[in-house]
Tab-separated table of C-alpha atoms and ligand atoms in Angstrom:
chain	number	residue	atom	x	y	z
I	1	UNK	CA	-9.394	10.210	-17.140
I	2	UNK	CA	-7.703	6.762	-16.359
I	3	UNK	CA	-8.668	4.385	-13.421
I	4	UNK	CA	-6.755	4.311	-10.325
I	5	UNK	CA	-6.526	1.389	-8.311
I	6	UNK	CA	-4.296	0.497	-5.718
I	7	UNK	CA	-3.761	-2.014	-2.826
I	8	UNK	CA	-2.811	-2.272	0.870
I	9	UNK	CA	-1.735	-5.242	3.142
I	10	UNK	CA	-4.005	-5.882	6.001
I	11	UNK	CA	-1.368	-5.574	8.368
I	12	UNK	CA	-3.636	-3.544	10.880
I	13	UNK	CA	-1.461	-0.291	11.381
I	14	UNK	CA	-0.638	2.022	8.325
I	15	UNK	CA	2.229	3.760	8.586
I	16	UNK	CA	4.071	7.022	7.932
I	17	UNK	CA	5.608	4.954	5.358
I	18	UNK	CA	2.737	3.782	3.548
I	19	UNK	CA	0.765	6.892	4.391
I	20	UNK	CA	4.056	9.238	2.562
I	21	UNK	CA	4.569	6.525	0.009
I	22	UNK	CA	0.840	6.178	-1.500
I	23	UNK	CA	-1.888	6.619	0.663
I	24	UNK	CA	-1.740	10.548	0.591
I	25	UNK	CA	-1.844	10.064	-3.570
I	26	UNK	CA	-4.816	8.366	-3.115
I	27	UNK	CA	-6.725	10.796	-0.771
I	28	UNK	CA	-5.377	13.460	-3.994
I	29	UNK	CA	-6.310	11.656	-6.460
I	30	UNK	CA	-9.929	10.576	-5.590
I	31	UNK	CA	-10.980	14.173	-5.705
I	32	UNK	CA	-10.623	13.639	-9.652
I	33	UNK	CA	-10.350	10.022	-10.624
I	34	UNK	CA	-12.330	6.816	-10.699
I	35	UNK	CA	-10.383	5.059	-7.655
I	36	UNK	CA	-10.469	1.492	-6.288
I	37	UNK	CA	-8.565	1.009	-3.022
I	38	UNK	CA	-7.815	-2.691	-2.221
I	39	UNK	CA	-6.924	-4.076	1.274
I	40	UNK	CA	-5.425	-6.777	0.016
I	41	UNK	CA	-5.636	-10.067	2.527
I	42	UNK	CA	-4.924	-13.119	-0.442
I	43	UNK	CA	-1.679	-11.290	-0.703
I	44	UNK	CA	-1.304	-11.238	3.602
I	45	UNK	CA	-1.961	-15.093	3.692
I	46	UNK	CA	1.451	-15.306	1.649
I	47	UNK	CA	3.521	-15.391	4.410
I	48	UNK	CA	3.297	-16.973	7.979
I	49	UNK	CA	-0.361	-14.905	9.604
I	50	UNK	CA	-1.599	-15.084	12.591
I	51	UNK	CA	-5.372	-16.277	11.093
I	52	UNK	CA	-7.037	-15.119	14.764
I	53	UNK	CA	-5.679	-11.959	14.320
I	54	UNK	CA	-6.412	-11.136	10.521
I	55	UNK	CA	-10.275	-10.170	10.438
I	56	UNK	CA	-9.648	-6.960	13.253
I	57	UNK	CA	-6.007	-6.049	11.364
I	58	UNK	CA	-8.280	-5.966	8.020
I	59	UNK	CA	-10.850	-4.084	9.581
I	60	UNK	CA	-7.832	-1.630	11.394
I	61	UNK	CA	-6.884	-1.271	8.104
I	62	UNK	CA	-10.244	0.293	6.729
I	63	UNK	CA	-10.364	2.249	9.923
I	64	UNK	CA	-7.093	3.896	9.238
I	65	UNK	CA	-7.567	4.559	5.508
I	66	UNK	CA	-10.914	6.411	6.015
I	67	UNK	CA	-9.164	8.087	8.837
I	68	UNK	CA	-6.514	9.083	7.100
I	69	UNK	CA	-9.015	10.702	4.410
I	70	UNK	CA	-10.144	7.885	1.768
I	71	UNK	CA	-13.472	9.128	1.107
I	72	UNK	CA	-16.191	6.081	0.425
I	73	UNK	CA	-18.488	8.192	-1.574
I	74	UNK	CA	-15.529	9.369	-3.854
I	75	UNK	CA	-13.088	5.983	-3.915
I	76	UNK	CA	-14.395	2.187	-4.216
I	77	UNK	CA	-12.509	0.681	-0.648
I	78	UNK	CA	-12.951	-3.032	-0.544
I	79	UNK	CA	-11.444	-6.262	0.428
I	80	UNK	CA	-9.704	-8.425	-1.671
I	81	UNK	CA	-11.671	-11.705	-1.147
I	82	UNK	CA	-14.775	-10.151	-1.172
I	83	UNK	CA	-14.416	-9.954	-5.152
I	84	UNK	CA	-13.966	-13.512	-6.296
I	85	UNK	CA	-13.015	-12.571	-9.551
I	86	UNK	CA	-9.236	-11.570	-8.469
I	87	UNK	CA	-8.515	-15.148	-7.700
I	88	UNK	CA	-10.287	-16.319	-10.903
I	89	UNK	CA	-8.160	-13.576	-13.090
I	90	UNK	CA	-4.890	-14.392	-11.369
I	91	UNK	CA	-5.405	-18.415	-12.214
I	92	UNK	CA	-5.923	-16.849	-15.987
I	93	UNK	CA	-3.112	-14.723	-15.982
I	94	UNK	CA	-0.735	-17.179	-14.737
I	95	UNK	CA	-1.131	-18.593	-18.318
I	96	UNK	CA	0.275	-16.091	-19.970
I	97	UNK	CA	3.368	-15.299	-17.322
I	98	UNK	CA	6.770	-17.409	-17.475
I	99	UNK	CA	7.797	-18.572	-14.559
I	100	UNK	CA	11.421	-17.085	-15.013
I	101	UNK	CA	9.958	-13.376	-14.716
I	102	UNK	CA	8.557	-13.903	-11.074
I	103	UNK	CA	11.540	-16.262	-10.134
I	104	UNK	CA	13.527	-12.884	-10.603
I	105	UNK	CA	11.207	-10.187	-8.547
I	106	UNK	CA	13.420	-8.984	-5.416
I	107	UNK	CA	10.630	-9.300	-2.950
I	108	UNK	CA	10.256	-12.621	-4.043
I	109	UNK	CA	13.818	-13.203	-3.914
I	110	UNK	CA	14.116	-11.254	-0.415
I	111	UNK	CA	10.954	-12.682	1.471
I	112	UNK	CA	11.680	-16.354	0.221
I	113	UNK	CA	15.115	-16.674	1.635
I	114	UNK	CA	13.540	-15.968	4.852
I	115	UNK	CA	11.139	-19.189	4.358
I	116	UNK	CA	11.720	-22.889	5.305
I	117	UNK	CA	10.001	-24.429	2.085
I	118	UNK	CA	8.850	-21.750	-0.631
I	119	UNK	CA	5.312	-21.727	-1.315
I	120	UNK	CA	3.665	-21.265	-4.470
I	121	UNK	CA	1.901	-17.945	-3.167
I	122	UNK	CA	4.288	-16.228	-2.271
I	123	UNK	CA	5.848	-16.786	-6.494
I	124	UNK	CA	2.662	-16.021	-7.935
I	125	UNK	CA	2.242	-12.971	-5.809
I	126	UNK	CA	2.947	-10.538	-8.578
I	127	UNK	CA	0.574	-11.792	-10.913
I	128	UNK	CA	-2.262	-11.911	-7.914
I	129	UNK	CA	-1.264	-8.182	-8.027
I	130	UNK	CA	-1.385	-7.947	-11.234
I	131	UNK	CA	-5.145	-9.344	-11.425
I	132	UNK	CA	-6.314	-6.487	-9.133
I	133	UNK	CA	-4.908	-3.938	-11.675
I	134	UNK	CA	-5.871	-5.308	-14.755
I	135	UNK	CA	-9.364	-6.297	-13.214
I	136	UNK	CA	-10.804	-2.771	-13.448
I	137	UNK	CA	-8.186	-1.851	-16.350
I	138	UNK	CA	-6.853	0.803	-14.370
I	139	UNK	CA	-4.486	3.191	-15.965
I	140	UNK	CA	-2.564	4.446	-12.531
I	141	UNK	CA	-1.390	2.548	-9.874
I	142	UNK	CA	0.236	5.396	-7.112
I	143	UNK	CA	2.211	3.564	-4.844
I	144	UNK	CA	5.342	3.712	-3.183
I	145	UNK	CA	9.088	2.724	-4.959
I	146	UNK	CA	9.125	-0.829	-3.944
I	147	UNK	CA	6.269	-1.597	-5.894
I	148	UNK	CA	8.016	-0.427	-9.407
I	149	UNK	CA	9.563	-3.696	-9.991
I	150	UNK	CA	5.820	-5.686	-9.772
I	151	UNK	CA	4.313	-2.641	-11.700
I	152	UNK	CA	7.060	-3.791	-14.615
I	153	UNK	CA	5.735	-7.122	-14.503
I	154	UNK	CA	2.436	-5.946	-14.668
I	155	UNK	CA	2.883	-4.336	-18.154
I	156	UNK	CA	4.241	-7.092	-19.432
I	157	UNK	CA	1.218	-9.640	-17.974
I	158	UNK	CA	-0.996	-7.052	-19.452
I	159	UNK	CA	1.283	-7.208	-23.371
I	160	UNK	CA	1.417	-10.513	-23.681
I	161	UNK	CA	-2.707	-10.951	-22.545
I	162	UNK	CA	-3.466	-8.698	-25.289
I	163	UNK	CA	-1.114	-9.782	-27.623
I	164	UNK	CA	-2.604	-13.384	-27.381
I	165	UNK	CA	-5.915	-12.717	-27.018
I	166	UNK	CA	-7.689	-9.311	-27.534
I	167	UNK	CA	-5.303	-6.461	-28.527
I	168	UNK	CA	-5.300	-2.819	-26.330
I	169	UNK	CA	-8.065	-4.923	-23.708
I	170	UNK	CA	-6.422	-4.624	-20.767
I	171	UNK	CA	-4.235	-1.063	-20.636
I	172	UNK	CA	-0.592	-1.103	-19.366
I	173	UNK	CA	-0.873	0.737	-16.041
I	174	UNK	CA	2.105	3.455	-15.092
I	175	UNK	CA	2.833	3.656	-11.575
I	176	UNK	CA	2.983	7.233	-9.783
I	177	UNK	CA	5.016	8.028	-6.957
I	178	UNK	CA	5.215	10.665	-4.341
I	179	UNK	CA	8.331	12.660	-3.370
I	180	UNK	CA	8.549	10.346	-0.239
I	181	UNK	CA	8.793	7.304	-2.796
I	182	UNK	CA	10.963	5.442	-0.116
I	183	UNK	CA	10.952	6.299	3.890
I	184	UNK	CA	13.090	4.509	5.776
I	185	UNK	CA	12.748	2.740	9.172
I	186	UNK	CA	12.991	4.491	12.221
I	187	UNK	CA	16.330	1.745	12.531
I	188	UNK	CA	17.965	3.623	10.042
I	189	UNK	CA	18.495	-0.112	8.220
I	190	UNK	CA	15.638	-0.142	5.661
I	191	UNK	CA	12.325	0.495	4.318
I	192	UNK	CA	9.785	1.550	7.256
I	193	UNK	CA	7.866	-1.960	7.248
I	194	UNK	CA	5.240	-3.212	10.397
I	195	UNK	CA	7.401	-6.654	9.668
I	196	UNK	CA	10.947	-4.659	10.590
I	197	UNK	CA	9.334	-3.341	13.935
I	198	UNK	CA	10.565	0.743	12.826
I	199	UNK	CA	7.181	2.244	12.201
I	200	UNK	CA	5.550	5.098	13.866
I	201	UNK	CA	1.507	4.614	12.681
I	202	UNK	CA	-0.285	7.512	11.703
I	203	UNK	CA	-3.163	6.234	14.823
I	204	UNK	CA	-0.713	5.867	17.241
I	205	UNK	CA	-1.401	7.995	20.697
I	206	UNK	CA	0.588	11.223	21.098
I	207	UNK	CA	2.972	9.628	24.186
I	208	UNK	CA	3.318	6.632	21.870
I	209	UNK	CA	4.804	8.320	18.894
I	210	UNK	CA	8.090	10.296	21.043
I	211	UNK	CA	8.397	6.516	22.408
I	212	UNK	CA	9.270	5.424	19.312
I	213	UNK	CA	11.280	8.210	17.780
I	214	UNK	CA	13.691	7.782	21.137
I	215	UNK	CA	15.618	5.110	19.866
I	216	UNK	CA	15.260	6.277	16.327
I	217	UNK	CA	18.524	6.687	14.287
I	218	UNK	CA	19.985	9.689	13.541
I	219	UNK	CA	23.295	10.716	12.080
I	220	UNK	CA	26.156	8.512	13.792
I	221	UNK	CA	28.532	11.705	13.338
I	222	UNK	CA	26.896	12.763	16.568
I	223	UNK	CA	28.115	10.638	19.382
I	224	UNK	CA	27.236	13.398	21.700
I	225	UNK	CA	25.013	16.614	22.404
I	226	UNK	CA	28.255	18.281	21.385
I	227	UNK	CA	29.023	16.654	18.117
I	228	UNK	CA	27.551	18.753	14.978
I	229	UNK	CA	25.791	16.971	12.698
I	230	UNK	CA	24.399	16.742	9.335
I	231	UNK	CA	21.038	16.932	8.283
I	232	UNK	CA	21.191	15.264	5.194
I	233	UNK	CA	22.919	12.205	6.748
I	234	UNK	CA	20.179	11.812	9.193
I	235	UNK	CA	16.754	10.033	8.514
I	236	UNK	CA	14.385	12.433	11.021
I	237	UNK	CA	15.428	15.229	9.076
I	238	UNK	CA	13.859	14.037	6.165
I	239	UNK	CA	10.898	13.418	7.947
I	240	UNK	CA	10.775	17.063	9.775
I	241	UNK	CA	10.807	18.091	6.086
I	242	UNK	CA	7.716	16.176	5.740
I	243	UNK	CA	5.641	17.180	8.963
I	244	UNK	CA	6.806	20.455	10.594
I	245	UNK	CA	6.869	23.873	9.164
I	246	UNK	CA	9.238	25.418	7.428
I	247	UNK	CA	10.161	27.626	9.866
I	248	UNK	CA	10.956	24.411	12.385
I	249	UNK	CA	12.545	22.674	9.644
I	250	UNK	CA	15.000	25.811	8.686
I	251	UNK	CA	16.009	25.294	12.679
I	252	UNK	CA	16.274	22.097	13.150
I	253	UNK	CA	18.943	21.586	10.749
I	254	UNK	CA	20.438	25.118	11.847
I	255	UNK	CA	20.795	23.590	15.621
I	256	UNK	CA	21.783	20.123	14.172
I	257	UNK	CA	25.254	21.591	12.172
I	258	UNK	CA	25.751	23.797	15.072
I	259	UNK	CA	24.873	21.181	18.299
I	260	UNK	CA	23.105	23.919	19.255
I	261	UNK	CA	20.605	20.787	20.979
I	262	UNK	CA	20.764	17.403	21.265
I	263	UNK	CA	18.983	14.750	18.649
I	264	UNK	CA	16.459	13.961	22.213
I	265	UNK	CA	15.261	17.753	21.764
I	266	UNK	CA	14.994	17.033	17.813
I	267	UNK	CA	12.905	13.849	18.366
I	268	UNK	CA	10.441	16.096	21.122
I	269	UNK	CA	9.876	18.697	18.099
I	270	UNK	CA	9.405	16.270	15.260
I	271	UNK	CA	6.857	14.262	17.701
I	272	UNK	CA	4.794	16.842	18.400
I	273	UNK	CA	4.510	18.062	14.465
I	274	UNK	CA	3.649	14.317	13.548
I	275	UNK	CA	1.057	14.235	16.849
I	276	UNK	CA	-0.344	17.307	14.815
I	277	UNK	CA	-0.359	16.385	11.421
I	278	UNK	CA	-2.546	13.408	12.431
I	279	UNK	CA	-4.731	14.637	14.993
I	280	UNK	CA	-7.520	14.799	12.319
I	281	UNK	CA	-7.425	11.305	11.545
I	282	UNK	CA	-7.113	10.385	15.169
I	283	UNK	CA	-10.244	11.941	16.155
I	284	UNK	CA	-11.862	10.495	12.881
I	285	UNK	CA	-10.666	6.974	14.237
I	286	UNK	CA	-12.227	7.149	17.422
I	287	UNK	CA	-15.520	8.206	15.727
I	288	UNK	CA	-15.184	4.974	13.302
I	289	UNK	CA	-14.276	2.910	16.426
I	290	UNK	CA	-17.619	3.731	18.218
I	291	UNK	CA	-19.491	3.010	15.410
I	292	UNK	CA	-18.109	-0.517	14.147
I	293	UNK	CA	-20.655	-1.321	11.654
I	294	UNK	CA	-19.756	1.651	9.940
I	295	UNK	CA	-16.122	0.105	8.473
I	296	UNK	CA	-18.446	-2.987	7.252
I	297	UNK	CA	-21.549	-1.141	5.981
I	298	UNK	CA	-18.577	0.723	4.040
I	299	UNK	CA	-16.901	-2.565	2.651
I	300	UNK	CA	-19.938	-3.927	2.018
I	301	UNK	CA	-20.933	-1.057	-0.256
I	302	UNK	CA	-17.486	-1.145	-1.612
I	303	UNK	CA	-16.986	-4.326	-2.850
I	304	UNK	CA	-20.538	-4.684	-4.199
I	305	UNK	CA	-19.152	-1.668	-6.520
I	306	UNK	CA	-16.174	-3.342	-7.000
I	307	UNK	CA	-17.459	-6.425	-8.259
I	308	UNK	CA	-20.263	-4.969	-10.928
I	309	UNK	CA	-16.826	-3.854	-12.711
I	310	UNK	CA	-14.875	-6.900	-12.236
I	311	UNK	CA	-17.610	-9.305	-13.283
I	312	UNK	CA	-17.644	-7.210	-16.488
I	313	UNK	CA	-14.371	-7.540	-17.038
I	314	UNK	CA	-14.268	-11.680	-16.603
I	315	UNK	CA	-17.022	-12.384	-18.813
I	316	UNK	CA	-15.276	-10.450	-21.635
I	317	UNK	CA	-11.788	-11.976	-20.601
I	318	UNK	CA	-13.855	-15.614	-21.049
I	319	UNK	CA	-15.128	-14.569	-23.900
I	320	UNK	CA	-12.241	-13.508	-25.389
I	321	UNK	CA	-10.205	-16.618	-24.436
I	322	UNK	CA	-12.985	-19.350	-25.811
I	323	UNK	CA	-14.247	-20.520	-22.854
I	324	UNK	CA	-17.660	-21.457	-22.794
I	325	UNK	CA	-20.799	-19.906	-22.068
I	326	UNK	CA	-22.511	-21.147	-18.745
I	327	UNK	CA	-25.897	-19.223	-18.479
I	328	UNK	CA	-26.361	-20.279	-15.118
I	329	UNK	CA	-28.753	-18.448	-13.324
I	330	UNK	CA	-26.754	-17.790	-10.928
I	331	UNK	CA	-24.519	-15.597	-12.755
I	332	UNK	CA	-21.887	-17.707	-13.169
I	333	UNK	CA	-20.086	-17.720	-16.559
I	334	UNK	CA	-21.376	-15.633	-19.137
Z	1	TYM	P1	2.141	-2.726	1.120
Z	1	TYM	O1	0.951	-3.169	1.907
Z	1	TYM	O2	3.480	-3.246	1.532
Z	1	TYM	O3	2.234	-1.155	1.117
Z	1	TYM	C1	1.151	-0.308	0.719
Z	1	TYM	C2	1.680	0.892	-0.049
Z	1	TYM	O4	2.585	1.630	0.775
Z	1	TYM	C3	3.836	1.791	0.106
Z	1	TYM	N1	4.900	1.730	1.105
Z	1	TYM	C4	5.879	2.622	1.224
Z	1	TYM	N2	6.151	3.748	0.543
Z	1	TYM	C5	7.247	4.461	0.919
Z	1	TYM	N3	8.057	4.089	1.954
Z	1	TYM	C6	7.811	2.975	2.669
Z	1	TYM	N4	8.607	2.621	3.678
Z	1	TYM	C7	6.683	2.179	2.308
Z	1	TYM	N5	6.157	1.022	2.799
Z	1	TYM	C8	5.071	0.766	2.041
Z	1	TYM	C9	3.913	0.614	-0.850
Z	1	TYM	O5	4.797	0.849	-1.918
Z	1	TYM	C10	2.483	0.476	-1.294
Z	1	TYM	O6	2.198	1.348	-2.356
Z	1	TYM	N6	2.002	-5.621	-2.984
Z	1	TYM	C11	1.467	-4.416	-2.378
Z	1	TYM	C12	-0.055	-4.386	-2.279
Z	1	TYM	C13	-0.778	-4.603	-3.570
Z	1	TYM	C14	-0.928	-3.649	-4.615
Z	1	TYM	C15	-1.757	-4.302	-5.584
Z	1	TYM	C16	-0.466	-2.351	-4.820
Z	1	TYM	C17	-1.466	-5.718	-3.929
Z	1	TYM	N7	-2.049	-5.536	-5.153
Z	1	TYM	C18	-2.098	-3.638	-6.772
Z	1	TYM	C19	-0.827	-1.700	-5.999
Z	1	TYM	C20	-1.631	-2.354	-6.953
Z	1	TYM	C21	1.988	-4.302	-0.944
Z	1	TYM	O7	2.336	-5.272	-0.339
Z	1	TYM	O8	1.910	-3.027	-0.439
């Protein structure tokens, strides 16, 4: 059965997006596979972070993944730079990755037009990324569509590693994807993304989540109450089809073509079906919030697990490569 490991941003609230896009794979897939689940804070510090505000977002982050049903007896959750090793394969790796395959990535491309001077970081990300993989030579990756392109790269990290060095070491992960590969913001303009400001998190308080779907975009064809519209040209629909029955879903788009209500009375019903599909994790988030040493007795645990693989894994990569032998006591080297 192959490995799965995948990896989250710290950015402090998950979101329907994230939670759609990968997160529920992961609660799925735990009940059968070796995960690792990665909050991912070297890859944060890639862009402009507020560094007083990162420890509680990473630690929000663990809150809302056990909430939202990672289970730490079944999955390995851990932070990034809690496992050394990540850094010290991703220095390795860059050896083997040309610099005209990252200069092409479109989230490099995208995120460094949006940057004064590019930094090194934020070009290397990909092969950072593809250190965590390749570090517990996992086999699946589940995450959401815009991660395809860096899974790609991935591959080809992990070919030309092997080809070099140790043939069929490190296996060439496949991505997985969910049926909600891609949700869009509650803008209407792109991906749902904390950084675009059109998220509704899976924590947020029932009042809180029909204050955000107010503004939300629906289709443009209806100016008024009056004006039918068209499901499939409007982005709540999609996500009714995702959270409310099918009986609400069959009428929503039934009162939608016939303006039988307006897209206010939409946004009330596909509120409340979100405020329902997460109450479990809500209540599980208070309970995790009351107990705070909980979250770090869990990433504690977690990366200790985490790292009895990955140290494995560098002293056959050093091996394999010719580097020499420390014997330090301290563990360092082989
Ligand atoms: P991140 O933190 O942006 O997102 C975490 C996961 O959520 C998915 N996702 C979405 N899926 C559908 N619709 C959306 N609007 C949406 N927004 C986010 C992402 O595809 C992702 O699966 N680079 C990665 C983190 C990472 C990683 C890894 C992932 C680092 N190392 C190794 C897998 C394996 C990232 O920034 O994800």
């Amino acid at each position: 059965m192959a490995r799965v490991f995948s990896g989250i941003q710290p950015s402090g609230e998950l979101h329907i997006g994230n939670y759609l896009g990968a997160v529920q794979n992961w609660v799925k897939l735990q009940m059968e596979h070796d995960c690792f689940i990665c909050i991912v804070d070297y890859h944060a510090i890639t862009q402009d972070y507020d560094a007083a505000a990162l420890e509680a977002r990473t630690l929000e982050m663990a809150v809302g993944l056990v909430a939202a049903g990672i289970d730490p007896e079944r999955s390995v959750l851990f932070v990034q730079s809690h496992v050394p090793e990540h850094t010290e394969l991703a220095w390795i790796l860059t050896t083997v990755t040309p610099l005209g395959d990252l200069e092409r990535m479109t989230q490099f491309k995208d995120k460094s037009q949006r940057q004064e001077s590019i930094l090194a970081g934020l070009l290397n990300y990909p092969v950072l990324q593809a250190a965590d993989i390749l570090l517990y030579r996992a086999g699946l990756v589940p995450v959401g569509e815009d991660q395809i392109q860096h899974l790609e790269l991935v591959r080809e990290i992990a070919r030309k590693w092997n080809t070099r060095f140790a043939p069929g070491f490190f296996p060439e992960p496949q991505a997985q994807l969910t049926k909600a590969r891609r949700i869009v913001g509650l803008d209407g303009l792109g991906k749902m993304s904390k950084s675009m400001g059109n998220t509704i998190g899976i924590l947020e308080e029932p009042a809180a989540v029909f204050d955000r779907l107010k503004p939300a975009k629906t289709d443009p064809a209806r100016v008024t109450k009056k004006d039918p519209g068209d499901p499939a040209k409007c982005n709540l629909y999609s996500l009714h089809q995702y959270f409310s029955p099918a009986a609400t879903v069959e009428d929503v788009a039934q009162k939608c073509r016939t303006a039988g209500w307006g897209c206010l009375d939409c946004k009330r019903v596909l509120a409340d079906s979100v405020v329902a599909h997460f109450a479990p994790a809500r209540e599980k988030s208070r309970e995790l919030r009351n107990a705070p040493e909980r979250i770090r007795d869990i990433l504690h645990a977690g990366a200790e697990k985490a790292r009895a693989v990955a140290t494995e894994t560098m002293r056959e990569v050093r091996e394999k490569m010719g580097l020499l032998a420390a014997h330090m006591p301290s563990g360092v080297g082989r």
